[in-house]
Amino acid sequence: MSNKYLVESHGKLVLIDGKNWQTLEHKGVNNFVGTLSENVHLVTDFATTAAFKHIQCDYKYAEFILSKELKDSGEIVGNVQLLAIQKNKQAQMNNSVFYAPVNLETYNRYQVIADNTLHNTLLFSYYHLYASLAATNKSNQVRASFVVTESDISILLSQKGKVVGFESLPKVMFQGENRIASLTNALRTLERQLRLKSTSVSVHFWLEPDASVDWAEALASELQLDLEPVTATPVIVDGQPMFSSLAPHLGSLSLKHALNQSESKYLYLAKKSLPLVASLLLAANAYIGLQYFQVSESHQQLSARVQSMQSTLTEQIPSKVIQQNDYQLYLDDLERIQHASKLPGYHEVLADIATAIPQNSVVFDWISFDYPKQTDENKLFISLVGTQTAQSDDPIEHFNQFVKSLTSQGYKLRDSSVQTSFKGVSFALDLERPL
């Protein structure tokens, strides 16, 4: 691990520089991030725990439908940012989500901390380490991994490199003579719930004084499962030798996992390497923002500007360098932006949607705009998830009026999902609008 990490998990704050770990008095991460003299990756659990759930819906709506279901059931309260750590499609309408619900105010505060430092700080979810651990199991067989931290023990089920089950339980539940029996019962219960059967087991940990936990073999024996070897990295914590088998997964965190806004990612890239690539992308991002929210340039002017940027980028940066450093992703971004500049702006579409709503009776949970790449058809794709509230005797009729109004404005209905309840009509719509 060549990067420095400021890891906040389970109420503890640790600065990690290679094998040297320093425990910091936890007075808030902003007290430390702003004083660091170089780039640091901020990895946090946001004072929440992860969870896993199956959801019956279209794959593209999984995290949003999940958020709605969790709110309706009371499992999450208030304004929450649902971090989808990993989303898996298992069948046409059967998906699973490994997620972490984060208080929205807390989430925004960390974004501000990451964005307002002298050195660009990338923000990551601590639970990406668990997804990285799951990725090490490439086989078709289910592996049960117990992850031990200071405050809890999590059960992570993995298969084909994906998380297929997860549960986090307080560590206090597994103390004393009944530890092995309790852990065995917890795994078997989770397997029954998910209709899975593990064929091997491993025990991982954040920090331990030894290279393995002393009860791992006894647990494997009780479960009658093969015990997979775990490699623990020796570290020095406040001058004391310790071991960690989870910390090596910090090295799996990359720019694509960062929770920062796109501008912050480009700034990080600018300071890290290839300043020209990042500065051009940052400029392009700014121009798009002006176009769609201030409407300061015509589509033609914007298209010409982005096309010029793309030509400059391609000419001055050798293709081998771009490929070797995985910057093709950013060239693709430029192509996408250039093509998007020809399509209707957000303000136009939102105005159409607002006009179509009958009697202000629709509440939206999610609106997304998908601007296709240059090789795709010249169409803008819109997805809407919301509720037609029961303000009349016939909310279905109001919903049909809403859809009819959109189609009369030139929008084509590609797909829809509708459910009725005492609250009204819950819907998910896929629309397209041609040039």
Tab-separated table of C-alpha atoms in Angstrom:
chain	number	residue	atom	x	y	z
A	1	MET	CA	0.000	0.000	0.000
A	2	SER	CA	1.720	3.156	-1.208
A	3	ASN	CA	-1.069	5.550	-0.281
A	4	LYS	CA	-1.803	6.973	3.127
A	5	TYR	CA	-5.176	6.125	4.614
A	6	LEU	CA	-7.210	7.757	7.332
A	7	VAL	CA	-9.541	4.961	8.395
A	8	GLU	CA	-12.559	5.656	10.564
A	9	SER	CA	-14.383	2.528	11.647
A	10	HIS	CA	-16.223	1.275	14.707
A	11	GLY	CA	-15.643	4.541	16.547
A	12	LYS	CA	-11.861	4.510	16.023
A	13	LEU	CA	-9.656	6.720	13.855
A	14	VAL	CA	-6.342	5.404	12.532
A	15	LEU	CA	-3.757	6.983	10.234
A	16	ILE	CA	-2.123	4.263	8.115
A	17	ASP	CA	1.186	4.828	6.347
A	18	GLY	CA	2.363	1.471	5.032
A	19	LYS	CA	2.879	-0.802	8.034
A	20	ASN	CA	2.929	2.088	10.497
A	21	TRP	CA	-0.413	2.773	12.141
A	22	GLN	CA	-1.151	5.680	14.455
A	23	THR	CA	-4.293	5.785	16.560
A	24	LEU	CA	-5.723	9.300	16.689
A	25	GLU	CA	-7.923	10.833	19.334
A	26	HIS	CA	-11.312	10.921	17.663
A	27	LYS	CA	-12.415	14.555	17.655
A	28	GLY	CA	-13.711	14.441	14.096
A	29	VAL	CA	-11.939	13.557	10.874
A	30	ASN	CA	-11.933	17.183	9.709
A	31	ASN	CA	-9.473	18.005	12.512
A	32	PHE	CA	-6.913	15.692	10.885
A	33	VAL	CA	-7.610	15.705	7.148
A	34	GLY	CA	-7.012	19.439	6.841
A	35	THR	CA	-3.625	19.270	8.566
A	36	LEU	CA	-2.125	16.421	6.527
A	37	SER	CA	0.769	17.465	4.304
A	38	GLU	CA	-0.051	15.121	1.411
A	39	ASN	CA	-2.824	13.212	-0.290
A	40	VAL	CA	-4.707	10.777	1.906
A	41	HIS	CA	-7.550	8.372	1.245
A	42	LEU	CA	-10.354	8.853	3.758
A	43	VAL	CA	-12.048	5.506	4.422
A	44	THR	CA	-15.058	5.634	6.730
A	45	ASP	CA	-17.990	3.516	7.827
A	46	PHE	CA	-20.047	6.717	8.344
A	47	ALA	CA	-20.959	5.369	11.806
A	48	THR	CA	-23.333	2.868	10.218
A	49	THR	CA	-23.278	-0.820	9.406
A	50	ALA	CA	-23.736	-2.545	6.072
A	51	ALA	CA	-26.579	-4.864	5.146
A	52	PHE	CA	-27.655	-7.185	2.348
A	53	LYS	CA	-31.052	-7.649	0.773
A	54	HIS	CA	-32.766	-9.225	-2.214
A	55	ILE	CA	-35.089	-6.969	-4.172
A	56	GLN	CA	-37.693	-7.838	-6.796
A	57	CYS	CA	-37.543	-5.186	-9.505
A	58	ASP	CA	-35.771	-4.107	-12.656
A	59	TYR	CA	-31.995	-4.120	-12.089
A	60	LYS	CA	-31.562	-0.426	-12.892
A	61	TYR	CA	-34.056	0.563	-10.172
A	62	ALA	CA	-32.773	-1.801	-7.475
A	63	GLU	CA	-31.143	0.689	-5.105
A	64	PHE	CA	-33.960	3.193	-5.422
A	65	ILE	CA	-36.757	0.685	-4.917
A	66	LEU	CA	-34.768	-0.727	-1.993
A	67	SER	CA	-34.519	2.734	-0.438
A	68	LYS	CA	-38.258	3.180	-0.774
A	69	GLU	CA	-38.994	-0.233	0.760
A	70	LEU	CA	-36.654	0.429	3.692
A	71	LYS	CA	-38.356	3.761	4.360
A	72	ASP	CA	-41.838	2.262	4.082
A	73	SER	CA	-40.921	-0.517	6.524
A	74	GLY	CA	-39.335	1.916	8.979
A	75	GLU	CA	-35.878	0.321	8.700
A	76	ILE	CA	-34.452	3.712	7.768
A	77	VAL	CA	-35.831	7.020	9.007
A	78	GLY	CA	-35.274	10.548	7.751
A	79	ASN	CA	-33.079	11.651	4.887
A	80	VAL	CA	-30.705	8.823	4.016
A	81	GLN	CA	-28.083	8.336	1.310
A	82	LEU	CA	-28.126	4.664	0.346
A	83	LEU	CA	-24.625	3.595	-0.679
A	84	ALA	CA	-24.887	0.587	-2.989
A	85	ILE	CA	-21.528	-1.063	-2.348
A	86	GLN	CA	-22.353	-3.888	-4.735
A	87	LYS	CA	-25.420	-4.580	-6.843
A	88	ASN	CA	-25.892	-7.989	-8.474
A	89	LYS	CA	-28.393	-9.172	-11.055
A	90	GLN	CA	-29.413	-12.758	-10.353
A	91	ALA	CA	-32.443	-13.092	-12.627
A	92	GLN	CA	-34.603	-10.865	-14.797
A	93	MET	CA	-36.453	-9.312	-11.852
A	94	ASN	CA	-34.364	-10.654	-8.974
A	95	ASN	CA	-31.441	-8.595	-7.697
A	96	SER	CA	-29.368	-8.287	-4.558
A	97	VAL	CA	-27.802	-5.202	-3.029
A	98	PHE	CA	-24.944	-5.006	-0.528
A	99	TYR	CA	-25.463	-1.543	0.890
A	100	ALA	CA	-24.855	0.918	3.702
A	101	PRO	CA	-27.531	3.466	4.720
A	102	VAL	CA	-25.888	6.783	5.635
A	103	ASN	CA	-27.548	9.799	7.211
A	104	LEU	CA	-27.697	12.381	4.417
A	105	GLU	CA	-26.407	15.226	6.590
A	106	THR	CA	-23.450	13.070	7.639
A	107	TYR	CA	-22.771	12.044	4.045
A	108	ASN	CA	-22.783	15.657	2.827
A	109	ARG	CA	-20.504	16.703	5.695
A	110	TYR	CA	-17.896	14.153	4.633
A	111	GLN	CA	-18.165	15.341	1.045
A	112	VAL	CA	-17.383	18.868	2.236
A	113	ILE	CA	-14.430	17.610	4.298
A	114	ALA	CA	-13.002	15.744	1.308
A	115	ASP	CA	-13.526	18.658	-1.086
A	116	ASN	CA	-12.134	21.418	1.131
A	117	THR	CA	-8.623	20.263	1.892
A	118	LEU	CA	-5.300	21.629	0.702
A	119	HIS	CA	-4.549	18.229	-0.810
A	120	ASN	CA	-7.167	16.306	-2.722
A	121	THR	CA	-8.742	13.666	-0.523
A	122	LEU	CA	-10.599	10.710	-1.970
A	123	LEU	CA	-13.557	9.481	0.077
A	124	PHE	CA	-14.364	5.762	0.291
A	125	SER	CA	-16.809	3.525	2.097
A	126	TYR	CA	-15.145	1.209	4.604
A	127	TYR	CA	-17.438	-1.575	3.399
A	128	HIS	CA	-15.733	-1.677	0.012
A	129	LEU	CA	-13.082	-3.695	1.862
A	130	TYR	CA	-15.687	-6.414	2.424
A	131	ALA	CA	-16.596	-6.418	-1.272
A	132	SER	CA	-12.887	-6.717	-2.065
A	133	LEU	CA	-12.653	-9.686	0.286
A	134	ALA	CA	-15.609	-11.324	-1.477
A	135	ALA	CA	-13.862	-10.788	-4.817
A	136	THR	CA	-11.087	-13.182	-3.751
A	137	ASN	CA	-13.520	-16.107	-3.927
A	138	LYS	CA	-13.777	-16.779	-7.661
A	139	SER	CA	-15.235	-20.276	-7.350
A	140	ASN	CA	-18.835	-21.381	-7.845
A	141	GLN	CA	-18.874	-22.579	-4.235
A	142	VAL	CA	-20.097	-20.387	-1.397
A	143	ARG	CA	-17.467	-19.310	1.117
A	144	ALA	CA	-18.386	-18.093	4.585
A	145	SER	CA	-16.008	-15.444	5.897
A	146	PHE	CA	-16.199	-14.234	9.475
A	147	VAL	CA	-14.789	-10.703	9.809
A	148	VAL	CA	-13.817	-9.750	13.360
A	149	THR	CA	-13.523	-6.119	14.459
A	150	GLU	CA	-13.361	-4.455	17.850
A	151	SER	CA	-17.132	-4.153	18.161
A	152	ASP	CA	-18.740	-6.736	15.874
A	153	ILE	CA	-18.399	-9.975	13.943
A	154	SER	CA	-19.751	-9.967	10.406
A	155	ILE	CA	-20.659	-12.983	8.300
A	156	LEU	CA	-19.816	-12.438	4.636
A	157	LEU	CA	-20.986	-15.023	2.108
A	158	SER	CA	-19.294	-14.885	-1.284
A	159	GLN	CA	-19.546	-16.722	-4.590
A	160	LYS	CA	-18.079	-16.023	-8.041
A	161	GLY	CA	-16.374	-12.931	-6.670
A	162	LYS	CA	-19.631	-11.394	-5.431
A	163	VAL	CA	-21.266	-10.774	-2.071
A	164	VAL	CA	-24.221	-13.179	-1.831
A	165	GLY	CA	-25.012	-12.702	1.841
A	166	PHE	CA	-24.070	-10.490	4.764
A	167	GLU	CA	-24.967	-9.936	8.385
A	168	SER	CA	-23.206	-7.960	11.088
A	169	LEU	CA	-23.741	-8.884	14.736
A	170	PRO	CA	-22.452	-7.384	18.004
A	171	LYS	CA	-19.261	-9.055	19.165
A	172	VAL	CA	-20.652	-9.357	22.678
A	173	MET	CA	-23.002	-12.085	21.381
A	174	PHE	CA	-20.031	-14.383	20.791
A	175	GLN	CA	-18.117	-14.345	24.056
A	176	GLY	CA	-17.247	-17.141	26.444
A	177	GLU	CA	-17.671	-20.892	26.181
A	178	ASN	CA	-20.629	-20.705	23.790
A	179	ARG	CA	-18.760	-18.688	21.151
A	180	ILE	CA	-18.341	-21.536	18.635
A	181	ALA	CA	-21.921	-22.733	19.011
A	182	SER	CA	-23.253	-19.181	18.667
A	183	LEU	CA	-21.177	-18.477	15.549
A	184	THR	CA	-22.267	-21.792	14.023
A	185	ASN	CA	-25.914	-21.033	14.720
A	186	ALA	CA	-25.587	-17.518	13.251
A	187	LEU	CA	-24.129	-18.863	9.997
A	188	ARG	CA	-26.668	-21.671	9.654
A	189	THR	CA	-29.512	-19.204	10.248
A	190	LEU	CA	-28.211	-16.851	7.559
A	191	GLU	CA	-27.759	-19.753	5.125
A	192	ARG	CA	-31.349	-20.887	5.683
A	193	GLN	CA	-32.661	-17.379	5.094
A	194	LEU	CA	-30.763	-17.066	1.813
A	195	ARG	CA	-31.079	-20.740	0.786
A	196	LEU	CA	-27.330	-21.114	0.483
A	197	LYS	CA	-24.847	-23.723	1.675
A	198	SER	CA	-21.229	-22.851	2.411
A	199	THR	CA	-18.458	-25.274	1.497
A	200	SER	CA	-15.563	-23.484	3.204
A	201	VAL	CA	-14.922	-20.964	5.948
A	202	SER	CA	-12.311	-18.301	6.656
A	203	VAL	CA	-11.784	-15.929	9.567
A	204	HIS	CA	-10.526	-12.408	8.896
A	205	PHE	CA	-9.880	-9.513	11.234
A	206	TRP	CA	-9.093	-5.816	11.328
A	207	LEU	CA	-6.523	-5.953	14.135
A	208	GLU	CA	-5.339	-8.830	16.292
A	209	PRO	CA	-2.173	-9.472	18.343
A	210	ASP	CA	-1.572	-12.761	16.463
A	211	ALA	CA	-1.578	-13.760	12.796
A	212	SER	CA	-4.805	-15.730	13.260
A	213	VAL	CA	-7.671	-15.967	15.732
A	214	ASP	CA	-7.345	-18.826	18.183
A	215	TRP	CA	-10.851	-20.194	17.598
A	216	ALA	CA	-10.758	-20.463	13.758
A	217	GLU	CA	-9.924	-24.192	13.646
A	218	ALA	CA	-12.519	-25.052	16.277
A	219	LEU	CA	-15.168	-23.169	14.281
A	220	ALA	CA	-14.286	-24.972	11.033
A	221	SER	CA	-14.429	-28.301	12.854
A	222	GLU	CA	-17.844	-27.528	14.340
A	223	LEU	CA	-19.159	-26.412	10.945
A	224	GLN	CA	-17.519	-29.404	9.224
A	225	LEU	CA	-16.132	-27.058	6.583
A	226	ASP	CA	-12.679	-26.640	5.072
A	227	LEU	CA	-10.748	-23.829	6.759
A	228	GLU	CA	-9.239	-21.575	4.115
A	229	PRO	CA	-5.847	-20.056	4.958
A	230	VAL	CA	-5.772	-16.336	5.693
A	231	THR	CA	-2.720	-14.165	5.151
A	232	ALA	CA	-2.301	-11.484	7.789
A	233	THR	CA	-0.034	-8.482	7.313
A	234	PRO	CA	2.216	-7.486	10.235
A	235	VAL	CA	1.752	-3.843	11.234
A	236	ILE	CA	3.003	-1.555	13.984
A	237	VAL	CA	0.185	0.150	15.882
A	238	ASP	CA	1.369	2.934	18.184
A	239	GLY	CA	4.693	1.131	18.469
A	240	GLN	CA	3.166	-2.284	19.198
A	241	PRO	CA	3.329	-5.245	16.749
A	242	MET	CA	-0.087	-6.356	15.503
A	243	PHE	CA	-1.605	-8.160	12.508
A	244	SER	CA	-4.389	-7.344	10.054
A	245	SER	CA	-5.894	-9.538	7.340
A	246	LEU	CA	-8.407	-6.914	6.197
A	247	ALA	CA	-6.050	-3.944	5.780
A	248	PRO	CA	-4.390	-5.302	2.589
A	249	HIS	CA	-7.732	-4.787	0.857
A	250	LEU	CA	-7.225	-1.031	1.207
A	251	GLY	CA	-5.013	-1.424	-1.845
A	252	SER	CA	-8.063	-2.427	-3.907
A	253	LEU	CA	-9.619	1.029	-3.534
A	254	SER	CA	-9.332	3.024	-6.737
A	255	LEU	CA	-10.730	6.183	-8.259
A	256	LYS	CA	-13.819	4.353	-9.532
A	257	HIS	CA	-14.783	3.453	-5.943
A	258	ALA	CA	-14.437	7.027	-4.653
A	259	LEU	CA	-17.608	8.725	-3.436
A	260	ASN	CA	-16.411	12.211	-4.403
A	261	GLN	CA	-18.208	14.275	-7.004
A	262	SER	CA	-16.723	14.149	-10.509
A	263	GLU	CA	-14.995	17.540	-10.156
A	264	SER	CA	-13.061	16.313	-7.107
A	265	LYS	CA	-11.997	13.158	-8.942
A	266	TYR	CA	-10.653	15.201	-11.833
A	267	LEU	CA	-8.749	17.473	-9.445
A	268	TYR	CA	-7.224	14.419	-7.790
A	269	LEU	CA	-6.231	13.049	-11.175
A	270	ALA	CA	-4.754	16.420	-12.131
A	271	LYS	CA	-2.392	16.387	-9.161
A	272	LYS	CA	-1.650	12.683	-9.420
A	273	SER	CA	-0.648	12.479	-13.082
A	274	LEU	CA	-1.419	13.637	-16.602
A	275	PRO	CA	-2.511	17.208	-15.745
A	276	LEU	CA	-3.682	17.844	-19.296
A	277	VAL	CA	-6.204	14.996	-19.219
A	278	ALA	CA	-7.721	16.080	-15.949
A	279	SER	CA	-7.820	19.807	-16.693
A	280	LEU	CA	-9.596	19.236	-19.992
A	281	LEU	CA	-12.148	16.995	-18.340
A	282	LEU	CA	-12.700	19.490	-15.543
A	283	ALA	CA	-13.265	22.220	-18.101
A	284	ALA	CA	-15.665	20.028	-20.062
A	285	ASN	CA	-17.572	19.219	-16.885
A	286	ALA	CA	-17.870	22.935	-16.099
A	287	TYR	CA	-19.156	23.734	-19.588
A	288	ILE	CA	-21.792	21.050	-19.358
A	289	GLY	CA	-22.890	22.463	-16.008
A	290	LEU	CA	-23.239	25.910	-17.534
A	291	GLN	CA	-25.212	24.559	-20.456
A	292	TYR	CA	-27.766	22.593	-18.540
A	293	PHE	CA	-28.242	24.737	-15.473
A	294	GLN	CA	-27.509	28.279	-16.679
A	295	VAL	CA	-28.163	27.769	-20.392
A	296	SER	CA	-25.333	30.171	-21.246
A	297	GLU	CA	-24.238	28.548	-24.493
A	298	SER	CA	-26.002	27.119	-27.478
A	299	HIS	CA	-25.822	23.392	-28.134
A	300	GLN	CA	-23.738	24.087	-31.239
A	301	GLN	CA	-21.174	26.181	-29.344
A	302	LEU	CA	-20.875	23.614	-26.595
A	303	SER	CA	-20.458	20.774	-29.070
A	304	ALA	CA	-17.663	22.648	-30.854
A	305	ARG	CA	-15.852	23.365	-27.583
A	306	VAL	CA	-15.935	19.766	-26.405
A	307	GLN	CA	-14.909	18.459	-29.830
A	308	SER	CA	-11.921	20.809	-29.769
A	309	MET	CA	-10.939	19.579	-26.296
A	310	GLN	CA	-11.167	15.968	-27.416
A	311	SER	CA	-8.957	16.618	-30.454
A	312	THR	CA	-6.355	18.386	-28.320
A	313	LEU	CA	-6.369	15.552	-25.814
A	314	THR	CA	-5.974	12.864	-28.470
A	315	GLU	CA	-3.143	14.702	-30.240
A	316	GLN	CA	-1.062	15.582	-27.175
A	317	ILE	CA	-1.391	12.393	-25.128
A	318	PRO	CA	-0.080	9.218	-26.824
A	319	SER	CA	-2.668	6.459	-26.983
A	320	LYS	CA	-0.298	3.991	-25.293
A	321	VAL	CA	0.007	6.257	-22.260
A	322	ILE	CA	-3.742	6.611	-22.022
A	323	GLN	CA	-4.310	2.867	-22.229
A	324	GLN	CA	-1.525	1.981	-19.828
A	325	ASN	CA	-2.879	4.363	-17.203
A	326	ASP	CA	-6.519	3.436	-17.707
A	327	TYR	CA	-7.423	6.933	-18.903
A	328	GLN	CA	-9.523	5.605	-21.764
A	329	LEU	CA	-12.360	5.959	-19.279
A	330	TYR	CA	-11.957	9.723	-19.421
A	331	LEU	CA	-11.758	9.829	-23.206
A	332	ASP	CA	-15.068	7.982	-23.172
A	333	ASP	CA	-16.426	10.673	-20.855
A	334	LEU	CA	-15.519	13.340	-23.391
A	335	GLU	CA	-17.268	11.438	-26.174
A	336	ARG	CA	-20.344	11.093	-23.996
A	337	ILE	CA	-20.347	14.801	-23.126
A	338	GLN	CA	-19.889	15.816	-26.749
A	339	HIS	CA	-22.821	13.665	-27.834
A	340	ALA	CA	-24.967	14.823	-24.907
A	341	SER	CA	-24.527	18.437	-25.963
A	342	LYS	CA	-26.766	17.733	-28.964
A	343	LEU	CA	-29.612	16.424	-26.822
A	344	PRO	CA	-32.329	18.279	-24.875
A	345	GLY	CA	-31.139	19.873	-21.636
A	346	TYR	CA	-32.344	18.949	-18.166
A	347	HIS	CA	-34.393	22.119	-17.894
A	348	GLU	CA	-36.447	21.217	-20.971
A	349	VAL	CA	-37.254	17.711	-19.763
A	350	LEU	CA	-38.098	18.813	-16.218
A	351	ALA	CA	-40.439	21.444	-17.631
A	352	ASP	CA	-42.190	18.776	-19.721
A	353	ILE	CA	-42.560	16.490	-16.695
A	354	ALA	CA	-43.906	19.318	-14.519
A	355	THR	CA	-46.445	20.229	-17.200
A	356	ALA	CA	-47.653	16.633	-17.426
A	357	ILE	CA	-48.351	16.195	-13.686
A	358	PRO	CA	-52.118	16.381	-12.998
A	359	GLN	CA	-53.037	18.598	-10.021
A	360	ASN	CA	-49.517	18.414	-8.490
A	361	SER	CA	-50.303	14.862	-7.429
A	362	VAL	CA	-47.007	13.097	-8.239
A	363	VAL	CA	-44.140	12.731	-5.760
A	364	PHE	CA	-40.847	11.613	-7.312
A	365	ASP	CA	-38.326	9.438	-5.489
A	366	TRP	CA	-35.873	9.461	-8.388
A	367	ILE	CA	-35.392	11.086	-11.782
A	368	SER	CA	-32.444	10.136	-13.974
A	369	PHE	CA	-31.261	11.260	-17.395
A	370	ASP	CA	-29.106	8.925	-19.472
A	371	TYR	CA	-27.218	10.645	-22.263
A	372	PRO	CA	-26.037	7.852	-24.605
A	373	LYS	CA	-22.607	7.539	-26.143
A	374	GLN	CA	-21.904	8.749	-29.656
A	375	THR	CA	-22.331	5.269	-31.110
A	376	ASP	CA	-25.846	4.964	-29.679
A	377	GLU	CA	-29.041	6.277	-31.171
A	378	ASN	CA	-29.746	9.986	-30.902
A	379	LYS	CA	-32.144	9.639	-28.017
A	380	LEU	CA	-32.281	10.823	-24.442
A	381	PHE	CA	-33.379	8.149	-21.952
A	382	ILE	CA	-35.297	9.186	-18.843
A	383	SER	CA	-36.203	7.034	-15.839
A	384	LEU	CA	-38.827	8.119	-13.318
A	385	VAL	CA	-39.652	6.456	-9.996
A	386	GLY	CA	-42.412	7.930	-7.861
A	387	THR	CA	-45.943	7.817	-6.510
A	388	GLN	CA	-49.212	9.133	-7.912
A	389	THR	CA	-50.776	10.098	-4.591
A	390	ALA	CA	-54.321	9.090	-3.745
A	391	GLN	CA	-55.809	12.588	-3.901
A	392	SER	CA	-58.831	11.513	-5.889
A	393	ASP	CA	-61.211	8.602	-6.131
A	394	ASP	CA	-59.289	7.303	-9.129
A	395	PRO	CA	-55.471	7.717	-8.828
A	396	ILE	CA	-55.042	5.224	-11.686
A	397	GLU	CA	-56.863	7.620	-13.994
A	398	HIS	CA	-54.591	10.476	-12.893
A	399	PHE	CA	-51.552	8.293	-13.521
A	400	ASN	CA	-52.786	7.412	-17.000
A	401	GLN	CA	-53.302	11.129	-17.690
A	402	PHE	CA	-49.712	11.787	-16.621
A	403	VAL	CA	-48.334	9.152	-19.009
A	404	LYS	CA	-50.622	10.274	-21.835
A	405	SER	CA	-49.483	13.878	-21.418
A	406	LEU	CA	-45.826	12.843	-21.664
A	407	THR	CA	-46.402	10.765	-24.792
A	408	SER	CA	-48.294	13.654	-26.402
A	409	GLN	CA	-45.159	15.779	-25.904
A	410	GLY	CA	-43.069	13.343	-27.928
A	411	TYR	CA	-41.877	10.970	-25.203
A	412	LYS	CA	-42.059	7.247	-25.897
A	413	LEU	CA	-42.849	4.773	-23.114
A	414	ARG	CA	-40.231	1.997	-23.259
A	415	ASP	CA	-41.073	0.101	-20.073
A	416	SER	CA	-43.170	0.523	-16.952
A	417	SER	CA	-43.868	-1.062	-13.594
A	418	VAL	CA	-46.983	-0.096	-11.619
A	419	GLN	CA	-48.208	-1.103	-8.159
A	420	THR	CA	-51.316	0.149	-6.368
A	421	SER	CA	-51.780	0.601	-2.623
A	422	PHE	CA	-53.759	2.749	-0.184
A	423	LYS	CA	-51.118	5.459	-0.691
A	424	GLY	CA	-51.809	5.662	-4.425
A	425	VAL	CA	-49.963	4.324	-7.452
A	426	SER	CA	-46.236	3.558	-7.178
A	427	PHE	CA	-44.575	3.525	-10.565
A	428	ALA	CA	-41.292	3.183	-12.425
A	429	LEU	CA	-41.186	4.486	-15.987
A	430	ASP	CA	-38.577	4.217	-18.728
A	431	LEU	CA	-38.991	6.915	-21.361
A	432	GLU	CA	-37.063	8.072	-24.385
A	433	ARG	CA	-37.054	11.355	-26.243
A	434	PRO	CA	-35.529	11.667	-29.703
A	435	LEU	CA	-33.603	14.678	-30.952
